[in-house]
PDB file of C-alpha atoms and ligand atoms in Angstrom:
ATOM      1  CA  UNK A   1      53.242 -19.216 105.921  1.00 76.00           C
ATOM      2  CA  UNK A   2      51.721 -15.906 107.701  1.00 92.00           C
ATOM      3  CA  UNK A   3      47.840 -15.992 108.879  1.00 97.00           C
ATOM      4  CA  UNK A   4      45.734 -14.072 108.195  1.00 98.00           C
ATOM      5  CA  UNK A   5      43.442 -11.699 109.903  1.00 98.00           C
ATOM      6  CA  UNK A   6      40.243 -10.194 107.796  1.00 98.00           C
ATOM      7  CA  UNK A   7      37.746  -6.944 109.278  1.00 98.00           C
ATOM      8  CA  UNK A   8      34.283  -6.907 108.247  1.00 98.00           C
ATOM      9  CA  UNK A   9      32.640  -4.002 108.512  1.00 98.00           C
ATOM     10  CA  UNK A  10      29.555  -5.126 106.878  1.00 98.00           C
ATOM     11  CA  UNK A  11      27.167  -2.257 106.490  1.00 98.00           C
ATOM     12  CA  UNK A  12      27.496  -1.028 110.142  1.00 98.00           C
ATOM     13  CA  UNK A  13      28.990   1.911 109.938  1.00 98.00           C
ATOM     14  CA  UNK A  14      28.267   5.398 108.599  1.00 98.00           C
ATOM     15  CA  UNK A  15      30.945   7.081 105.937  1.00 97.00           C
ATOM     16  CA  UNK A  16      32.441   9.305 108.633  1.00 97.00           C
ATOM     17  CA  UNK A  17      32.622   6.295 111.446  1.00 98.00           C
ATOM     18  CA  UNK A  18      34.860   3.750 109.003  1.00 98.00           C
ATOM     19  CA  UNK A  19      36.889   6.580 108.351  1.00 96.00           C
ATOM     20  CA  UNK A  20      37.165   7.622 111.854  1.00 97.00           C
ATOM     21  CA  UNK A  21      37.894   4.144 112.895  1.00 97.00           C
ATOM     22  CA  UNK A  22      40.714   2.991 110.016  1.00 96.00           C
ATOM     23  CA  UNK A  23      41.942   6.112 110.952  1.00 95.00           C
ATOM     24  CA  UNK A  24      42.420   4.483 114.619  1.00 96.00           C
ATOM     25  CA  UNK A  25      43.851   0.889 112.979  1.00 97.00           C
ATOM     26  CA  UNK A  26      46.234   3.054 111.112  1.00 94.00           C
ATOM     27  CA  UNK A  27      47.886   4.954 114.105  1.00 95.00           C
ATOM     28  CA  UNK A  28      47.330   1.667 116.393  1.00 96.00           C
ATOM     29  CA  UNK A  29      49.169  -0.625 113.926  1.00 95.00           C
ATOM     30  CA  UNK A  30      52.484   1.737 114.593  1.00 93.00           C
ATOM     31  CA  UNK A  31      52.747   0.851 117.452  1.00 93.00           C
ATOM     32  CA  UNK A  32      51.777  -3.281 117.692  1.00 91.00           C
ATOM     33  CA  UNK A  33      54.009  -5.689 116.508  1.00 87.00           C
ATOM     34  CA  UNK A  34      52.299  -8.183 113.941  1.00 91.00           C
ATOM     35  CA  UNK A  35      52.945 -11.190 111.918  1.00 92.00           C
ATOM     36  CA  UNK A  36      49.898 -11.235 110.665  1.00 97.00           C
ATOM     37  CA  UNK A  37      48.415 -10.807 106.929  1.00 97.00           C
ATOM     38  CA  UNK A  38      45.471  -7.848 107.883  1.00 98.00           C
ATOM     39  CA  UNK A  39      42.481  -6.810 105.779  1.00 98.00           C
ATOM     40  CA  UNK A  40      40.352  -4.321 106.425  1.00 98.00           C
ATOM     41  CA  UNK A  41      36.588  -4.763 104.355  1.00 98.00           C
ATOM     42  CA  UNK A  42      34.919  -1.185 104.591  1.00 98.00           C
ATOM     43  CA  UNK A  43      32.423  -0.362 102.472  1.00 98.00           C
ATOM     44  CA  UNK A  44      32.351   0.309  98.579  1.00 98.00           C
ATOM     45  CA  UNK A  45      31.609   4.386  99.218  1.00 97.00           C
ATOM     46  CA  UNK A  46      34.487   4.040 102.249  1.00 97.00           C
ATOM     47  CA  UNK A  47      36.646   2.281  99.889  1.00 96.00           C
ATOM     48  CA  UNK A  48      35.869   4.945  96.635  1.00 96.00           C
ATOM     49  CA  UNK A  49      36.332   7.359  99.587  1.00 95.00           C
ATOM     50  CA  UNK A  50      40.147   6.195 100.385  1.00 93.00           C
ATOM     51  CA  UNK A  51      40.768   6.102  96.634  1.00 90.00           C
ATOM     52  CA  UNK A  52      40.295   9.506  95.990  1.00 86.00           C
ATOM     53  CA  UNK A  53      42.896  10.874  98.945  1.00 82.00           C
ATOM     54  CA  UNK A  54      46.298  11.874  98.026  1.00 73.00           C
ATOM     55  CA  UNK A  55      48.792   8.999  97.354  1.00 75.00           C
ATOM     56  CA  UNK A  56      50.978   9.840 100.952  1.00 76.00           C
ATOM     57  CA  UNK A  57      46.877   9.167 103.230  1.00 77.00           C
ATOM     58  CA  UNK A  58      45.978   6.035 101.072  1.00 78.00           C
ATOM     59  CA  UNK A  59      48.984   3.939 102.438  1.00 84.00           C
ATOM     60  CA  UNK A  60      47.673   1.619 105.003  1.00 90.00           C
ATOM     61  CA  UNK A  61      49.225  -1.074 106.802  1.00 92.00           C
ATOM     62  CA  UNK A  62      46.739  -3.633 105.821  1.00 95.00           C
ATOM     63  CA  UNK A  63      45.228  -4.873 102.628  1.00 96.00           C
ATOM     64  CA  UNK A  64      41.803  -3.680 101.508  1.00 97.00           C
ATOM     65  CA  UNK A  65      39.144  -5.724 100.298  1.00 98.00           C
ATOM     66  CA  UNK A  66      35.105  -5.211  99.361  1.00 98.00           C
ATOM     67  CA  UNK A  67      32.381  -7.125 100.659  1.00 98.00           C
ATOM     68  CA  UNK A  68      31.419  -8.653  97.369  1.00 98.00           C
ATOM     69  CA  UNK A  69      31.850  -7.954  93.430  1.00 98.00           C
ATOM     70  CA  UNK A  70      29.412  -7.716  90.234  1.00 98.00           C
ATOM     71  CA  UNK A  71      29.961 -11.186  88.885  1.00 98.00           C
ATOM     72  CA  UNK A  72      30.769  -9.592  85.537  1.00 98.00           C
ATOM     73  CA  UNK A  73      33.285  -7.536  84.267  1.00 98.00           C
ATOM     74  CA  UNK A  74      31.658  -4.453  83.312  1.00 98.00           C
ATOM     75  CA  UNK A  75      27.924  -4.659  82.291  1.00 98.00           C
ATOM     76  CA  UNK A  76      23.522  -3.873  83.197  1.00 98.00           C
ATOM     77  CA  UNK A  77      24.071  -5.238  86.704  1.00 97.00           C
ATOM     78  CA  UNK A  78      22.588  -2.332  88.167  1.00 97.00           C
ATOM     79  CA  UNK A  79      23.949  -1.695  92.118  1.00 96.00           C
ATOM     80  CA  UNK A  80      26.698  -3.841  91.722  1.00 97.00           C
ATOM     81  CA  UNK A  81      30.488  -2.666  91.543  1.00 98.00           C
ATOM     82  CA  UNK A  82      32.922  -4.127  89.075  1.00 98.00           C
ATOM     83  CA  UNK A  83      35.785  -6.208  90.390  1.00 98.00           C
ATOM     84  CA  UNK A  84      38.354  -4.477  87.522  1.00 98.00           C
ATOM     85  CA  UNK A  85      37.189  -0.915  89.010  1.00 97.00           C
ATOM     86  CA  UNK A  86      38.093  -2.484  92.753  1.00 97.00           C
ATOM     87  CA  UNK A  87      41.500  -3.289  91.561  1.00 97.00           C
ATOM     88  CA  UNK A  88      41.386   0.223  90.027  1.00 95.00           C
ATOM     89  CA  UNK A  89      41.135   1.471  93.411  1.00 94.00           C
ATOM     90  CA  UNK A  90      43.405  -0.492  95.330  1.00 94.00           C
ATOM     91  CA  UNK A  91      41.134  -3.307  96.912  1.00 96.00           C
ATOM     92  CA  UNK A  92      43.172  -6.688  97.012  1.00 97.00           C
ATOM     93  CA  UNK A  93      41.061  -8.707  98.476  1.00 98.00           C
ATOM     94  CA  UNK A  94      36.994  -9.550  97.781  1.00 98.00           C
ATOM     95  CA  UNK A  95      34.872 -11.403 100.043  1.00 98.00           C
ATOM     96  CA  UNK A  96      31.814 -13.610  98.237  1.00 98.00           C
ATOM     97  CA  UNK A  97      29.347 -15.578  99.098  1.00 98.00           C
ATOM     98  CA  UNK A  98      28.869 -14.401 102.300  1.00 98.00           C
ATOM     99  CA  UNK A  99      26.063 -15.783 104.098  1.00 98.00           C
ATOM    100  CA  UNK A 100      24.275 -12.519 104.870  1.00 98.00           C
ATOM    101  CA  UNK A 101      24.334 -11.949 100.774  1.00 98.00           C
ATOM    102  CA  UNK A 102      23.061 -15.768 100.729  1.00 98.00           C
ATOM    103  CA  UNK A 103      20.015 -14.844 102.414  1.00 97.00           C
ATOM    104  CA  UNK A 104      19.285 -12.025  99.579  1.00 97.00           C
ATOM    105  CA  UNK A 105      20.269 -14.721  96.831  1.00 96.00           C
ATOM    106  CA  UNK A 106      22.943 -15.136  95.840  1.00 97.00           C
ATOM    107  CA  UNK A 107      23.425 -18.477  95.046  1.00 98.00           C
ATOM    108  CA  UNK A 108      26.619 -21.256  94.213  1.00 98.00           C
ATOM    109  CA  UNK A 109      25.868 -20.709  90.993  1.00 98.00           C
ATOM    110  CA  UNK A 110      26.553 -17.121  90.908  1.00 98.00           C
ATOM    111  CA  UNK A 111      28.944 -16.670  92.762  1.00 98.00           C
ATOM    112  CA  UNK A 112      30.833 -19.135  91.393  1.00 98.00           C
ATOM    113  CA  UNK A 113      30.574 -16.399  88.344  1.00 98.00           C
ATOM    114  CA  UNK A 114      31.960 -13.540  91.258  1.00 98.00           C
ATOM    115  CA  UNK A 115      34.746 -15.558  91.621  1.00 98.00           C
ATOM    116  CA  UNK A 116      35.973 -16.051  88.599  1.00 98.00           C
ATOM    117  CA  UNK A 117      35.812 -12.339  87.593  1.00 98.00           C
ATOM    118  CA  UNK A 118      37.467 -11.585  91.108  1.00 98.00           C
ATOM    119  CA  UNK A 119      40.503 -14.076  89.869  1.00 98.00           C
ATOM    120  CA  UNK A 120      40.130 -12.460  86.070  1.00 98.00           C
ATOM    121  CA  UNK A 121      40.234  -9.122  87.823  1.00 98.00           C
ATOM    122  CA  UNK A 122      43.582 -10.018  89.805  1.00 98.00           C
ATOM    123  CA  UNK A 123      41.201  -9.371  93.609  1.00 98.00           C
ATOM    124  CA  UNK A 124      42.175 -12.457  95.960  1.00 98.00           C
ATOM    125  CA  UNK A 125      38.742 -14.254  97.064  1.00 98.00           C
ATOM    126  CA  UNK A 126      37.332 -15.057 100.082  1.00 98.00           C
ATOM    127  CA  UNK A 127      34.823 -17.286 100.012  1.00 98.00           C
ATOM    128  CA  UNK A 128      32.687 -17.413 103.095  1.00 98.00           C
ATOM    129  CA  UNK A 129      30.661 -21.093 103.203  1.00 98.00           C
ATOM    130  CA  UNK A 130      28.902 -22.755 106.460  1.00 98.00           C
ATOM    131  CA  UNK A 131      25.709 -24.396 107.358  1.00 98.00           C
ATOM    132  CA  UNK A 132      23.238 -22.425 108.602  1.00 97.00           C
ATOM    133  CA  UNK A 133      22.240 -25.259 111.822  1.00 97.00           C
ATOM    134  CA  UNK A 134      24.462 -27.453 113.197  1.00 96.00           C
ATOM    135  CA  UNK A 135      24.115 -30.186 111.902  1.00 97.00           C
ATOM    136  CA  UNK A 136      26.018 -33.947 112.457  1.00 95.00           C
ATOM    137  CA  UNK A 137      28.818 -34.825 111.244  1.00 94.00           C
ATOM    138  CA  UNK A 138      27.794 -36.517 108.093  1.00 96.00           C
ATOM    139  CA  UNK A 139      24.980 -34.307 107.334  1.00 97.00           C
ATOM    140  CA  UNK A 140      28.187 -31.175 107.248  1.00 97.00           C
ATOM    141  CA  UNK A 141      30.431 -33.821 105.491  1.00 96.00           C
ATOM    142  CA  UNK A 142      27.825 -33.931 102.497  1.00 97.00           C
ATOM    143  CA  UNK A 143      26.745 -30.182 102.997  1.00 98.00           C
ATOM    144  CA  UNK A 144      30.833 -28.581 102.294  1.00 98.00           C
ATOM    145  CA  UNK A 145      31.184 -31.361  99.948  1.00 97.00           C
ATOM    146  CA  UNK A 146      28.395 -29.967  97.876  1.00 98.00           C
ATOM    147  CA  UNK A 147      29.182 -26.438  98.235  1.00 98.00           C
ATOM    148  CA  UNK A 148      32.773 -26.852  97.032  1.00 98.00           C
ATOM    149  CA  UNK A 149      31.660 -29.138  93.727  1.00 97.00           C
ATOM    150  CA  UNK A 150      28.710 -26.397  93.100  1.00 97.00           C
ATOM    151  CA  UNK A 151      31.322 -23.273  93.747  1.00 98.00           C
ATOM    152  CA  UNK A 152      34.190 -24.955  91.960  1.00 98.00           C
ATOM    153  CA  UNK A 153      33.371 -27.081  89.040  1.00 95.00           C
ATOM    154  CA  UNK A 154      35.621 -26.509  86.120  1.00 95.00           C
ATOM    155  CA  UNK A 155      38.087 -24.429  88.418  1.00 98.00           C
ATOM    156  CA  UNK A 156      41.860 -25.405  87.194  1.00 98.00           C
ATOM    157  CA  UNK A 157      44.339 -25.882  90.162  1.00 98.00           C
ATOM    158  CA  UNK A 158      46.547 -23.152  89.068  1.00 97.00           C
ATOM    159  CA  UNK A 159      43.219 -21.002  90.258  1.00 98.00           C
ATOM    160  CA  UNK A 160      42.253 -22.807  93.225  1.00 98.00           C
ATOM    161  CA  UNK A 161      45.698 -21.880  94.250  1.00 98.00           C
ATOM    162  CA  UNK A 162      44.684 -17.998  94.824  1.00 98.00           C
ATOM    163  CA  UNK A 163      41.531 -18.671  96.557  1.00 98.00           C
ATOM    164  CA  UNK A 164      40.788 -18.385 100.116  1.00 98.00           C
ATOM    165  CA  UNK A 165      37.912 -19.931 101.995  1.00 98.00           C
ATOM    166  CA  UNK A 166      35.750 -18.818 105.076  1.00 98.00           C
ATOM    167  CA  UNK A 167      34.392 -21.278 107.254  1.00 98.00           C
ATOM    168  CA  UNK A 168      31.501 -19.145 108.744  1.00 98.00           C
ATOM    169  CA  UNK A 169      28.771 -21.406 110.606  1.00 98.00           C
ATOM    170  CA  UNK A 170      25.931 -19.476 110.490  1.00 98.00           C
ATOM    171  CA  UNK A 171      24.700 -20.124 113.481  1.00 97.00           C
ATOM    172  CA  UNK A 172      27.786 -18.726 115.071  1.00 97.00           C
ATOM    173  CA  UNK A 173      27.625 -14.777 112.933  1.00 97.00           C
ATOM    174  CA  UNK A 174      26.714 -12.208 115.607  1.00 95.00           C
ATOM    175  CA  UNK A 175      26.476 -14.165 118.920  1.00 92.00           C
ATOM    176  CA  UNK A 176      28.225 -15.148 121.847  1.00 88.00           C
ATOM    177  CA  UNK A 177      27.627 -19.185 120.279  1.00 91.00           C
ATOM    178  CA  UNK A 178      30.896 -19.466 118.557  1.00 95.00           C
ATOM    179  CA  UNK A 179      31.851 -22.884 117.124  1.00 97.00           C
ATOM    180  CA  UNK A 180      34.577 -24.575 119.124  1.00 97.00           C
ATOM    181  CA  UNK A 181      37.905 -23.872 117.659  1.00 98.00           C
ATOM    182  CA  UNK A 182      38.663 -27.919 118.279  1.00 98.00           C
ATOM    183  CA  UNK A 183      35.456 -28.545 116.130  1.00 97.00           C
ATOM    184  CA  UNK A 184      36.562 -25.761 113.850  1.00 98.00           C
ATOM    185  CA  UNK A 185      39.914 -26.861 113.420  1.00 98.00           C
ATOM    186  CA  UNK A 186      38.208 -30.278 112.596  1.00 98.00           C
ATOM    187  CA  UNK A 187      35.803 -28.760 109.457  1.00 98.00           C
ATOM    188  CA  UNK A 188      38.907 -27.150 107.902  1.00 98.00           C
ATOM    189  CA  UNK A 189      40.728 -30.523 107.886  1.00 98.00           C
ATOM    190  CA  UNK A 190      37.858 -31.642 106.292  1.00 97.00           C
ATOM    191  CA  UNK A 191      37.405 -28.476 103.881  1.00 98.00           C
ATOM    192  CA  UNK A 192      41.169 -28.742 102.607  1.00 98.00           C
ATOM    193  CA  UNK A 193      41.191 -32.132 102.559  1.00 97.00           C
ATOM    194  CA  UNK A 194      37.924 -31.808  99.274  1.00 97.00           C
ATOM    195  CA  UNK A 195      39.696 -29.475  97.896  1.00 98.00           C
ATOM    196  CA  UNK A 196      43.033 -31.468  97.730  1.00 98.00           C
ATOM    197  CA  UNK A 197      41.463 -34.480  96.332  1.00 97.00           C
ATOM    198  CA  UNK A 198      39.715 -32.594  94.037  1.00 96.00           C
ATOM    199  CA  UNK A 199      42.013 -29.831  92.720  1.00 98.00           C
ATOM    200  CA  UNK A 200      45.645 -31.335  94.214  1.00 98.00           C
ATOM    201  CA  UNK A 201      46.626 -27.850  96.298  1.00 98.00           C
ATOM    202  CA  UNK A 202      46.506 -27.148  99.178  1.00 97.00           C
ATOM    203  CA  UNK A 203      44.444 -24.421 100.873  1.00 97.00           C
ATOM    204  CA  UNK A 204      43.956 -21.376 103.362  1.00 98.00           C
ATOM    205  CA  UNK A 205      40.912 -21.527 105.706  1.00 98.00           C
ATOM    206  CA  UNK A 206      39.868 -19.155 107.597  1.00 98.00           C
ATOM    207  CA  UNK A 207      37.364 -19.505 110.411  1.00 98.00           C
ATOM    208  CA  UNK A 208      35.076 -16.956 110.882  1.00 98.00           C
ATOM    209  CA  UNK A 209      31.821 -16.956 113.358  1.00 98.00           C
ATOM    210  CA  UNK A 210      31.383 -14.821 117.163  1.00 97.00           C
ATOM    211  CA  UNK A 211      35.039 -14.036 117.319  1.00 98.00           C
ATOM    212  CA  UNK A 212      36.801 -11.793 119.899  1.00 97.00           C
ATOM    213  CA  UNK A 213      39.902 -11.033 121.544  1.00 97.00           C
ATOM    214  CA  UNK A 214      39.270 -13.564 124.768  1.00 97.00           C
ATOM    215  CA  UNK A 215      38.763 -16.372 121.954  1.00 97.00           C
ATOM    216  CA  UNK A 216      41.001 -15.395 118.836  1.00 98.00           C
ATOM    217  CA  UNK A 217      44.107 -17.152 120.029  1.00 97.00           C
ATOM    218  CA  UNK A 218      42.622 -20.157 121.275  1.00 98.00           C
ATOM    219  CA  UNK A 219      41.766 -20.550 117.474  1.00 98.00           C
ATOM    220  CA  UNK A 220      44.935 -19.298 115.939  1.00 97.00           C
ATOM    221  CA  UNK A 221      46.837 -22.425 117.763  1.00 97.00           C
ATOM    222  CA  UNK A 222      45.232 -24.782 115.463  1.00 98.00           C
ATOM    223  CA  UNK A 223      47.079 -26.033 112.345  1.00 97.00           C
ATOM    224  CA  UNK A 224      44.339 -25.791 109.918  1.00 98.00           C
ATOM    225  CA  UNK A 225      43.417 -22.377 110.987  1.00 98.00           C
ATOM    226  CA  UNK A 226      44.880 -20.008 108.833  1.00 98.00           C
ATOM    227  CA  UNK A 227      43.546 -16.973 110.026  1.00 98.00           C
ATOM    228  CA  UNK A 228      40.439 -15.245 111.321  1.00 98.00           C
ATOM    229  CA  UNK A 229      37.072 -13.239 109.266  1.00 98.00           C
ATOM    230  CA  UNK A 230      35.747 -10.560 111.957  1.00 98.00           C
ATOM    231  CA  UNK A 231      32.873  -8.833 112.393  1.00 98.00           C
ATOM    232  CA  UNK A 232      31.828  -7.738 115.541  1.00 98.00           C
ATOM    233  CA  UNK A 233      35.080  -7.480 117.254  1.00 98.00           C
ATOM    234  CA  UNK A 234      36.364  -5.074 114.350  1.00 98.00           C
ATOM    235  CA  UNK A 235      33.792  -2.021 115.271  1.00 98.00           C
ATOM    236  CA  UNK A 236      36.367  -0.749 117.292  1.00 98.00           C
ATOM    237  CA  UNK A 237      40.139  -0.816 117.900  1.00 98.00           C
ATOM    238  CA  UNK A 238      40.199  -1.406 120.968  1.00 97.00           C
ATOM    239  CA  UNK A 239      38.109  -4.683 120.123  1.00 98.00           C
ATOM    240  CA  UNK A 240      40.537  -5.516 117.285  1.00 98.00           C
ATOM    241  CA  UNK A 241      43.707  -5.071 118.886  1.00 97.00           C
ATOM    242  CA  UNK A 242      43.024  -7.748 121.282  1.00 97.00           C
ATOM    243  CA  UNK A 243      42.285  -9.801 118.416  1.00 97.00           C
ATOM    244  CA  UNK A 244      45.540  -9.352 117.011  1.00 96.00           C
ATOM    245  CA  UNK A 245      47.947  -8.915 119.972  1.00 89.00           C
TER     246      UNK A 245
HETATM  247  P1  13P B   1      31.076 -11.808 113.648  1.00 57.93           P
HETATM  248  O1  13P B   1      32.338 -11.992 114.198  1.00 57.93           O
HETATM  249  O2  13P B   1      29.839 -10.539 114.589  1.00 57.93           O
HETATM  250  O3  13P B   1      30.344 -13.175 114.377  1.00 57.93           O
HETATM  251  O4  13P B   1      30.467 -11.917 112.429  1.00 57.93           O
HETATM  252  C1  13P B   1      30.993 -13.223 111.940  1.00 57.93           C
HETATM  253  C2  13P B   1      30.951 -12.571 110.189  1.00 57.93           C
HETATM  254  O5  13P B   1      30.381 -12.538 109.615  1.00 57.93           O
HETATM  255  C3  13P B   1      32.269 -12.351 109.527  1.00 57.93           C
HETATM  256  O6  13P B   1      32.344 -12.152 108.246  1.00 57.93           O
END
């Protein structure tokens, strides 16, 4: 099964910078032979801009993802974007429950609704979970079990089969202090075990948190690490190329 690498541009770039960077991704990927399933998540504005381009320009050697979606199909949700509209413009993945959104008030209840809506729109939800501070093994087990229980209560096995989880320990995001690959592999194993016990299905788990060109390979070698979610190192083609090489 090919591993998945997701670039999350967050809200780091101007529209022009995002478009220029995507051009570089597109050009650069022509010269690279990669087996990874690549997904790029620019901001909504950039996604909309790309969809307005002619069909030839709209062809990318990667999938497009959004950084969140609204929890209703349509409705009075000022500032949100419908998963259905995103699907209509060619988006196929969406990040949900990113810690930066949780810090702005999203909780497991609303994230659960967002996942349900994303699935209805036929987007592939990538649920981000991770502890804020380093925890002992038993506390981390309890934390992850609670997150999974609250987020996926009432989900069916067939719904779970369509979901990806990204383990992003908050303490490892945006600094030079990533979770060690062996430890990340252990945590991914644990997440997979919890999901398997509850839903009798296997799930892909990606690692995110200070991934860069120097350490990417050391994560991808581990069996339980099905890919990467990359923030800072996705903001330059040169850096991202190192990650996928
Ligand atoms: P960094 O790769 O910059 O640590 O960000 C990780 C992240 O939050 C990706 O969603």
